């Protein structure tokens, strides 16, 4: 019965996009059904690869008619199983990867309009081609797609100065649950005409609509950069340094990453060509970068002075200032080595919490104490976009210890609940930049008030009453 | 019948807030029922002045029970009749002005949480009291309230660097249509956990919920300022100057206002102590300001150099650089003299449109041509937050000409339709920062697609199914 209906559905989809863009062979569909980490997979009736927003709209209409869900997917680099289909084989995986047009470049307006399937790196280089900066930056940028970045409100390393994906979007084109296309592709800095549909779709992870094109803000490219790799005695000193740097440099402070000593050490140990820029071990490292278009400012001198004063105040133990572009790139290579190092170090459970910047020290102290108390043999590695209050707290176990520590129980779930509880108790959030997907639906239910959950359901009901769009994601079971 | 029910309602409200905070006398209620301009008024059964979010919630519950609408009001400085009740005397005017608590100041987190009734000036000075900047700034700041600023997504003169009110909000507390209180008062830079309720309430003008408290972003205070009053030959030159300044100064460019020669001239003529900083008349004026926390930069020198180069390139005819804080304040006094000058000049119809920055020149040329063609004797005055693409285009008539020009027709409506049509045809918006209120509901219906209007209605239906909150505002009659 399902098979017959599936055959009819596939035929209709082929009539829209052409047979070559409807994939059913196991080898063809597997990269779309398996998530980026390779731990989780789902399945759908087929993968369909439309070439335009109109084709996306027709696919949604067809699926809605057949009562089959649509699972939209960009670069499939998400870490919360939001971009893969559910188990069970229902519905259609809709890949946006063929929507690649650059629709408009408007240099005097500092804006561009591009389709959802461009990779983030392609968006960055398109901006650079007109001497502009598109500042969203994250380690998956060669693969992730701008539609997915916007649908998930991606964060990354440029947030301190330029904001999240949400802050970089001027307008959207969205295919709605009934297969109509909403053209909200304005390129305006100000538009106060009705409810903010744009921000409702951003971060909704494809559950309210499918983003097919985006209008983006562009910025002038910095003319000067200065970076430093800084050893600090503790988190409180790092917080003091951040406050000093923000007061001194404001928008010129574009990077302020905090890395725990053990985290840095395993990067140096596991990642080829990652060598410590400092001779000694430090309990915490701050990687800070300044950038500015002002030609009369001397960023390196300002940074040197600021670091010397901070050292006198006891905030800084040692620092290496990048003496060349190459050394600055080396700092970034170390920073981007976190995932690889953690993967090699053991079985790790990473977290993506946010707390007010003033509470990062409290949160870390509590998390460390509880981890030690409850999980003997656990190792802790911390990297934080400190200027955003975003802490990636990773608890790692040597694989041979896991069975011993937690016989028959889900160790990861226990660790995660503990970390999330602590973050929320510090006035924080259990999810800073990675989103909810399937992975954190239970946390959403645990930490959100019934009032907030009710509003989420009312909004889903209002915009996708039949539940066509990315079911099983974001919203918990009621 | 209505009177009986009204008496019961008033008694219930008095039981919540105390009799002294329920106003019914004509003299007491008039300031709440008449709008700021003094042109428009409405009426309600009473004015109620709760002292807490819980009291606001109880009032909403009582009104919902009685089937009476609630009209929330902050400082009542809006210009789109969004903050006054409707004609007809139904419902309750709910003033937020007693909600004045400063709930939290967190300097290391650069955030503060305050109640809705603080004036914008009080919010600014509270931030200054901990050596921080709250950058929202507009001419009504001594009277308007932060709850209203957020509910209407206010703009003003700081948008170029710091964004609209929307961009300055970290969290909200909102009383919903059923009288529950949503506590969304996070102070996080990153929080990707579900749908963006915050931005849905911001700019909804009290039609989806009543904002009772807000968590706000704070910034370091600038250490240096440099400003210039610049004569330019035409709008295209102003656009070239803006592009140059943005590339050169990026976030240090905090003001870029464009003022037409005739607009500047009537300010000098009508506003006491407003004297032209430049000896000659120029067709267009740019008022630009730089600010920066960088101590090694020399803003005045950079501005002087940039202006000299722009003059060589033909973009600038003459410029006065502020030589003192007092002269900088004089520039601002001229800029803020626009409303007064226009009021004195004649019967004026002002507009609040936005277009892409690259289209400002086109828009102005078309608007001038059409105004001249269709409205003999019309005078045109233009002031623009050019860096935001926001143009306040004012068409003024000498009162004795009005009857002659447009016998028996609504002249203002004709002018407005023409200007709005032209802005929208340039890829723009008919409403940049003032909102919709009652005044622009017809424009909303005229310019929004049926798809967008349908979503607006679905959202209203989802969050306020009984239509309790600020009816007759924003959404057009269906």
Tab-separated table of N, CA and C in Angstrom, chain A residues 4 36 41 55 62 91 122 207 235 279 292 316 326 367 378 443 445 457 463:
chain	number	residue	atom	x	y	z
A	4	UNK	N	2.852	1.354	-3.276
A	4	UNK	CA	2.091	1.876	-4.415
A	4	UNK	C	2.030	3.396	-4.358
A	36	UNK	N	26.427	13.944	9.654
A	36	UNK	CA	27.807	14.327	9.416
A	36	UNK	C	28.769	13.572	10.339
A	41	UNK	N	21.354	7.980	11.611
A	41	UNK	CA	20.790	7.976	10.269
A	41	UNK	C	19.281	7.828	10.344
A	55	UNK	N	10.225	24.791	-7.950
A	55	UNK	CA	10.226	23.326	-7.851
A	55	UNK	C	10.107	22.871	-6.392
A	62	UNK	N	2.995	18.533	-3.551
A	62	UNK	CA	2.781	17.106	-3.845
A	62	UNK	C	2.840	16.279	-2.564
A	91	UNK	N	8.271	9.863	3.939
A	91	UNK	CA	8.563	11.217	3.503
A	91	UNK	C	9.683	11.316	2.485
A	122	UNK	N	31.333	29.712	-0.388
A	122	UNK	CA	30.998	30.370	-1.664
A	122	UNK	C	30.370	31.744	-1.409
A	207	UNK	N	11.087	23.702	10.174
A	207	UNK	CA	9.805	23.165	10.643
A	207	UNK	C	8.637	24.104	10.369
A	235	UNK	N	39.799	31.511	34.911
A	235	UNK	CA	38.663	32.015	34.126
A	235	UNK	C	38.304	33.440	34.534
A	279	UNK	N	55.856	28.993	25.398
A	279	UNK	CA	56.774	27.956	25.879
A	279	UNK	C	56.206	27.135	27.044
A	292	UNK	N	40.329	46.246	12.233
A	292	UNK	CA	39.782	47.587	12.079
A	292	UNK	C	40.046	48.116	10.681
A	316	UNK	N	47.225	38.437	32.968
A	316	UNK	CA	47.915	37.739	31.873
A	316	UNK	C	49.262	37.226	32.365
A	326	UNK	N	50.944	34.512	8.570
A	326	UNK	CA	51.076	33.068	8.721
A	326	UNK	C	50.904	32.642	10.178
A	367	UNK	N	30.398	22.831	37.075
A	367	UNK	CA	30.415	21.697	36.142
A	367	UNK	C	31.614	20.790	36.429
A	378	UNK	N	36.530	10.828	34.326
A	378	UNK	CA	36.148	11.716	33.226
A	378	UNK	C	37.222	12.766	33.009
A	443	UNK	N	15.424	17.946	25.964
A	443	UNK	CA	15.882	19.091	26.761
A	443	UNK	C	14.927	20.268	26.601
A	445	UNK	N	11.806	20.166	26.171
A	445	UNK	CA	10.648	19.882	27.018
A	445	UNK	C	10.997	20.068	28.497
A	457	UNK	N	3.871	25.424	19.989
A	457	UNK	CA	2.900	24.547	19.313
A	457	UNK	C	1.858	25.361	18.556
A	463	UNK	N	1.245	27.731	11.148
A	463	UNK	CA	1.956	27.807	9.866
A	463	UNK	C	2.108	26.454	9.181
